[in-house]
CSV table of C-alpha atoms in Angstrom, one decimal:
chain,number,residue,atom,x,y,z
A,9,MET,CA,-0.1,-0.1,0.3
A,10,SER,CA,2.8,2.3,1.3
A,11,ARG,CA,4.1,4.9,-1.9
A,12,HIS,CA,6.3,7.2,-0.2
A,13,ALA,CA,7.3,5.1,3.0
A,14,PRO,CA,10.8,5.8,4.1
A,15,ALA,CA,13.8,3.0,4.7
A,16,LEU,CA,13.5,3.4,8.7
A,17,GLN,CA,16.2,2.6,11.1
A,18,ALA,CA,15.9,2.5,15.1
A,19,THR,CA,17.4,5.0,16.4
A,20,GLY,CA,16.4,5.2,20.1
A,21,LEU,CA,16.3,9.1,19.9
A,22,VAL,CA,14.4,10.9,22.8
A,23,ALA,CA,14.8,14.5,22.3
A,24,ASP,CA,13.5,18.1,23.4
A,25,ALA,CA,11.8,20.9,21.3
A,26,PRO,CA,13.3,23.8,21.5
A,27,ALA,CA,11.0,26.3,24.0
A,28,ASP,CA,9.9,28.6,21.3
A,29,VAL,CA,7.6,25.7,19.5
A,30,LEU,CA,6.0,24.6,22.5
A,31,ASP,CA,2.4,25.6,22.9
A,32,ARG,CA,1.9,26.9,19.4
A,33,ILE,CA,-0.2,26.3,16.4
A,34,PHE,CA,1.6,27.0,12.8
A,35,CYS,CA,-0.6,27.5,10.2
A,36,GLN,CA,0.4,25.4,7.4
A,37,SER,CA,0.6,21.7,6.0
A,38,SER,CA,2.1,19.3,8.6
A,39,GLU,CA,3.6,17.3,5.8
A,40,ALA,CA,6.8,19.2,6.4
A,41,MET,CA,6.8,20.1,10.1
A,42,ASP,CA,10.1,22.2,10.1
A,43,GLN,CA,9.9,23.9,13.4
A,44,LEU,CA,10.3,19.9,15.1
A,45,PRO,CA,13.4,18.3,15.1
A,46,ASP,CA,13.6,14.6,15.4
A,47,GLY,CA,12.2,12.5,18.1
A,48,CYS,CA,11.2,15.3,20.4
A,49,VAL,CA,7.0,14.5,20.5
A,50,ALA,CA,5.9,11.8,23.3
A,51,LEU,CA,2.5,11.5,21.5
A,52,MET,CA,0.2,12.5,18.6
A,53,VAL,CA,-3.7,12.8,18.8
A,54,THR,CA,-5.2,13.8,15.6
A,55,SER,CA,-8.9,13.2,14.2
A,56,PRO,CA,-7.6,14.1,10.3
A,57,PRO,CA,-10.5,15.7,7.9
A,58,TYR,CA,-12.6,12.8,6.4
A,59,ASN,CA,-12.6,14.2,2.7
A,60,VAL,CA,-16.3,13.8,2.8
A,61,GLY,CA,-17.1,17.3,1.1
A,62,LYS,CA,-17.2,19.2,4.5
A,63,ASP,CA,-16.0,22.7,3.8
A,64,TYR,CA,-12.9,22.2,5.8
A,65,ASP,CA,-11.5,19.3,3.8
A,66,GLY,CA,-10.5,19.2,0.3
A,67,ASP,CA,-12.0,17.2,-2.7
A,68,LEU,CA,-9.4,14.5,-2.9
A,69,SER,CA,-9.7,10.9,-4.5
A,70,LEU,CA,-9.1,8.4,-2.3
A,71,ASP,CA,-5.7,7.9,-3.5
A,72,ASP,CA,-5.1,11.2,-3.2
A,73,TYR,CA,-6.3,11.8,0.4
A,74,LEU,CA,-4.2,8.5,2.0
A,75,GLY,CA,-1.3,10.2,0.1
A,76,LEU,CA,-1.9,13.0,2.2
A,77,LEU,CA,-2.4,11.0,5.3
A,78,GLU,CA,0.8,8.6,4.9
A,79,ARG,CA,3.2,12.0,4.0
A,80,VAL,CA,1.9,13.4,7.2
A,81,PHE,CA,2.4,10.3,9.0
A,82,VAL,CA,5.5,9.7,7.7
A,83,GLU,CA,6.6,13.3,8.9
A,84,THR,CA,5.1,12.4,12.5
A,85,TYR,CA,7.1,9.3,12.3
A,86,ARG,CA,10.5,11.7,12.2
A,87,VAL,CA,9.4,13.9,14.9
A,88,LEU,CA,8.1,10.9,17.4
A,89,GLU,CA,10.4,9.8,20.0
A,90,ALA,CA,11.6,6.6,20.3
A,91,GLY,CA,8.7,5.1,22.3
A,92,GLY,CA,6.7,7.4,21.6
A,93,ARG,CA,2.6,6.7,20.5
A,94,VAL,CA,0.2,7.9,17.9
A,95,ALA,CA,-3.9,7.9,17.7
A,96,VAL,CA,-5.6,8.5,15.2
A,97,ASN,CA,-9.4,9.1,15.6
A,98,VAL,CA,-11.4,8.2,12.4
A,99,ALA,CA,-14.8,6.9,11.5
A,100,ASN,CA,-15.0,4.7,8.6
A,101,LEU,CA,-17.4,6.0,5.6
A,102,GLY,CA,-20.3,5.6,3.3
A,103,ARG,CA,-22.7,2.4,2.2
A,104,LYS,CA,-22.5,2.2,-1.5
A,105,PRO,CA,-19.5,1.0,-1.1
A,106,TYR,CA,-18.6,1.1,2.6
A,107,LEU,CA,-15.1,2.5,3.3
A,108,ALA,CA,-13.2,1.0,6.0
A,109,LEU,CA,-11.3,3.9,6.7
A,110,ASN,CA,-9.8,2.5,10.1
A,111,HIS,CA,-8.3,-0.4,7.9
A,112,HIS,CA,-6.6,1.9,5.4
A,113,VAL,CA,-5.1,4.2,8.5
A,114,ALA,CA,-3.9,0.9,10.2
A,115,GLY,CA,-2.2,-0.3,7.0
A,116,LEU,CA,-0.6,3.1,6.6
A,117,LEU,CA,0.7,3.1,10.1
A,118,SER,CA,2.1,-0.5,9.8
A,119,ASP,CA,3.4,0.5,6.2
A,120,ILE,CA,5.5,3.3,7.6
A,121,GLY,CA,7.1,1.5,10.2
A,122,PHE,CA,4.6,2.3,13.7
A,123,LEU,CA,4.1,-1.0,15.9
A,124,LEU,CA,0.2,-1.4,15.9
A,125,ARG,CA,-0.7,-1.8,19.4
A,126,GLY,CA,-4.6,-1.8,19.5
A,127,GLU,CA,-7.9,-0.1,18.2
A,128,ILE,CA,-10.1,1.5,20.5
A,129,ILE,CA,-13.9,1.6,20.0
A,130,TRP,CA,-15.2,5.1,20.3
A,131,GLN,CA,-19.1,4.5,21.3
A,132,LYS,CA,-20.8,8.0,20.8
A,133,ALA,CA,-24.3,7.2,21.5
A,134,LYS,CA,-26.0,4.0,23.2
A,135,ALA,CA,-28.9,3.9,20.9
A,136,ALA,CA,-29.1,5.7,17.4
A,137,GLY,CA,-31.4,8.1,19.0
A,138,GLY,CA,-33.6,9.9,16.2
A,139,SER,CA,-31.5,8.6,13.6
A,140,CYS,CA,-33.8,7.3,11.0
A,141,ALA,CA,-31.1,5.9,8.0
A,142,TRP,CA,-32.8,2.8,7.9
A,143,GLY,CA,-32.4,1.6,4.4
A,144,SER,CA,-35.5,-0.3,4.3
A,145,TRP,CA,-38.0,-0.5,7.2
A,146,GLN,CA,-38.7,-3.6,8.3
A,147,SER,CA,-37.5,-5.5,5.0
A,148,ALA,CA,-34.5,-7.5,4.4
A,149,LYS,CA,-34.4,-5.7,1.1
A,150,ASN,CA,-31.8,-3.2,1.9
A,151,PRO,CA,-31.7,-2.7,5.9
A,152,THR,CA,-28.7,0.1,6.8
A,153,LEU,CA,-26.6,0.0,9.4
A,154,ARG,CA,-26.4,3.2,11.9
A,155,ASP,CA,-22.7,4.1,12.9
A,156,LEU,CA,-22.8,4.6,16.9
A,157,HIS,CA,-19.2,4.8,16.7
A,158,GLU,CA,-15.9,5.7,15.4
A,159,TYR,CA,-12.2,4.0,15.9
A,160,VAL,CA,-9.1,5.3,17.6
A,161,ILE,CA,-6.0,3.4,15.7
A,162,VAL,CA,-3.3,3.1,18.6
A,163,ALA,CA,0.4,2.8,17.9
A,164,SER,CA,4.4,3.2,18.5
A,165,LYS,CA,7.7,4.1,17.2
A,166,GLU,CA,10.5,1.5,17.7
A,167,SER,CA,9.5,0.1,21.2
A,168,TYR,CA,6.3,-0.5,23.1
A,169,ARG,CA,7.7,1.0,26.1
A,170,ARG,CA,8.4,4.7,26.6
A,171,LEU,CA,11.9,5.1,26.6
A,172,ARG,CA,11.5,8.5,28.4
A,173,LYS,CA,11.2,9.1,31.9
A,174,GLY,CA,8.6,10.9,33.5
A,175,ASP,CA,6.0,11.3,36.3
A,176,ASP,CA,2.3,9.6,35.4
A,177,THR,CA,-1.0,11.6,36.6
A,178,ILE,CA,-3.8,9.1,35.9
A,179,ALA,CA,-5.7,8.3,38.4
A,180,ARG,CA,-6.5,4.7,39.4
A,181,ASP,CA,-10.4,4.7,38.2
A,182,ASP,CA,-9.2,6.5,35.1
A,183,PHE,CA,-6.4,3.8,34.3
A,184,LEU,CA,-9.3,1.2,34.4
A,185,ASP,CA,-11.8,3.0,32.0
A,186,ALA,CA,-8.7,3.7,29.5
A,187,THR,CA,-7.6,0.4,29.3
A,188,VAL,CA,-11.0,-1.6,27.8
A,189,SER,CA,-11.1,-1.5,23.8
A,190,VAL,CA,-14.8,0.5,24.3
A,191,TRP,CA,-14.9,3.7,25.5
A,192,ASN,CA,-18.3,5.7,25.9
A,193,ILE,CA,-18.0,9.3,25.2
A,194,GLN,CA,-20.5,11.8,24.3
A,195,PRO,CA,-19.7,13.4,20.9
A,196,GLU,CA,-19.1,17.2,20.6
A,197,SER,CA,-21.5,19.4,19.4
A,198,ALA,CA,-20.3,21.6,16.2
A,199,ARG,CA,-22.6,24.2,16.6
A,200,ARG,CA,-21.2,24.9,20.2
A,201,VAL,CA,-17.7,24.7,19.4
A,202,GLY,CA,-17.9,26.3,15.8
A,203,HIS,CA,-16.5,23.6,13.8
A,204,PRO,CA,-17.7,21.2,11.4
A,205,ALA,CA,-16.4,17.8,12.9
A,206,PRO,CA,-15.0,18.3,16.6
A,207,PHE,CA,-13.9,15.9,18.6
A,208,PRO,CA,-14.5,15.9,22.3
A,209,VAL,CA,-11.7,17.2,24.6
A,210,ALA,CA,-12.5,13.9,26.9
A,211,LEU,CA,-11.2,11.9,24.2
A,212,PRO,CA,-7.2,13.2,23.4
A,213,GLN,CA,-7.3,13.9,27.6
A,214,ARG,CA,-7.8,10.1,28.2
A,215,LEU,CA,-5.2,9.5,25.5
A,216,ILE,CA,-2.9,12.0,27.1
A,217,GLU,CA,-3.2,10.7,30.6
A,218,LEU,CA,-2.8,7.1,30.0
A,219,TYR,CA,0.4,7.4,27.2
A,220,THR,CA,2.5,10.2,28.4
A,221,PHE,CA,4.1,11.7,31.7
A,222,ALA,CA,3.8,15.5,33.2
A,223,ASP,CA,5.1,18.0,30.8
A,224,ASP,CA,5.2,15.5,27.8
A,225,LEU,CA,5.3,17.3,24.6
A,226,VAL,CA,2.0,16.5,22.7
A,227,LEU,CA,1.3,16.9,18.7
A,228,ASP,CA,-2.0,17.4,16.5
A,229,PRO,CA,-0.9,17.5,13.1
A,230,PHE,CA,-4.6,18.7,12.1
A,231,MET,CA,-5.4,20.4,14.9
A,232,GLY,CA,-8.9,21.9,13.9
A,233,ALA,CA,-11.0,23.5,16.5
A,234,GLY,CA,-7.9,22.9,19.1
A,235,SER,CA,-9.6,19.8,21.4
A,236,THR,CA,-6.0,18.0,21.6
A,237,ALA,CA,-4.3,21.2,22.7
A,238,VAL,CA,-7.0,21.9,25.5
A,239,ALA,CA,-6.9,18.6,26.6
A,240,ALA,CA,-2.8,18.8,26.8
A,241,VAL,CA,-3.2,21.9,28.8
A,242,SER,CA,-6.2,20.6,31.2
A,243,THR,CA,-3.4,17.7,32.1
A,244,GLY,CA,-0.2,19.6,32.7
A,245,ARG,CA,1.0,18.6,29.0
A,246,HIS,CA,2.6,20.7,26.2
A,247,PHE,CA,1.2,21.0,23.1
A,248,VAL,CA,2.2,21.8,19.2
A,249,GLY,CA,-0.5,22.0,16.7
A,250,TYR,CA,-0.6,22.5,13.0
A,251,ASP,CA,-3.5,23.8,10.7
A,252,THR,CA,-4.0,25.5,7.1
A,253,GLU,CA,-7.4,27.4,8.2
A,254,SER,CA,-6.1,30.3,10.0
A,255,GLU,CA,-10.1,30.7,11.2
A,256,TYR,CA,-9.8,27.2,13.1
A,257,ILE,CA,-6.4,28.5,14.6
A,258,ALA,CA,-7.9,31.6,16.1
A,259,LEU,CA,-10.9,29.1,17.3
A,260,ALA,CA,-8.4,26.7,18.9
A,261,GLU,CA,-6.6,29.6,20.6
A,262,SER,CA,-9.4,31.4,22.1
A,263,ARG,CA,-10.5,27.6,23.6
A,264,ILE,CA,-6.8,27.4,25.0
A,265,ALA,CA,-7.3,30.5,26.4
A,266,GLU,CA,-10.5,29.9,28.2
A,267,ALA,CA,-8.8,26.6,29.3
A,268,ARG,CA,-5.9,28.0,30.9
A,269,SER,CA,-8.2,30.7,33.0
A,270,ALA,CA,-9.9,27.9,34.1
A,271,ASP,CA,-7.4,26.3,35.7
């Protein structure tokens, strides 16, 4: 599958990012994160745009879209420290045909050289509520499944264990909740946040507390409305992000400022 995967060798590199990149969002594509040195990021958490006609993503073919993701994930591999992790939130799409985007993303990560370590099912609701996409009502002719969940694919670079030492912050009950493969977290309101597809702060917050130490650096290469950065601030971590839309960066910075004032 992979078209651009580099020849990768284990380096064991664990480095520190320069102070002037910490807690910043850069208005550019994350295909080249020139501000970040090799091996300085502890965790990448992101929810890539789904390329389904929303006003924040491009009209790309599937191959072009996967090529974009691959280039970002290759660059993520470079900036991730040995023993660092990635967590990619994706939803499967369509019905005619069904696009198993989680499988494509897992394949990209594996081809690049990441060590796959699990897949979380994020259950957004216990029932379909007012949804009525039945296809054919009470008939075998063409019944349609209604998705109540998305996925989070988790992988590591070079080592399943963290090589950097640090202080854990996760509480006992939170650890128990985070180490099962189904997470029940309510979705975020697009209208309330002001972004077409925000993910709830609780999702990256759980990932950050499970996979990083205090003061670690967390990257979101598709920062959007800033949920990952807000979660990093709320848990005592640093963040760095990238987005190509200045209006969403302004929105993210406003939410980050609000989170800081609440601490």
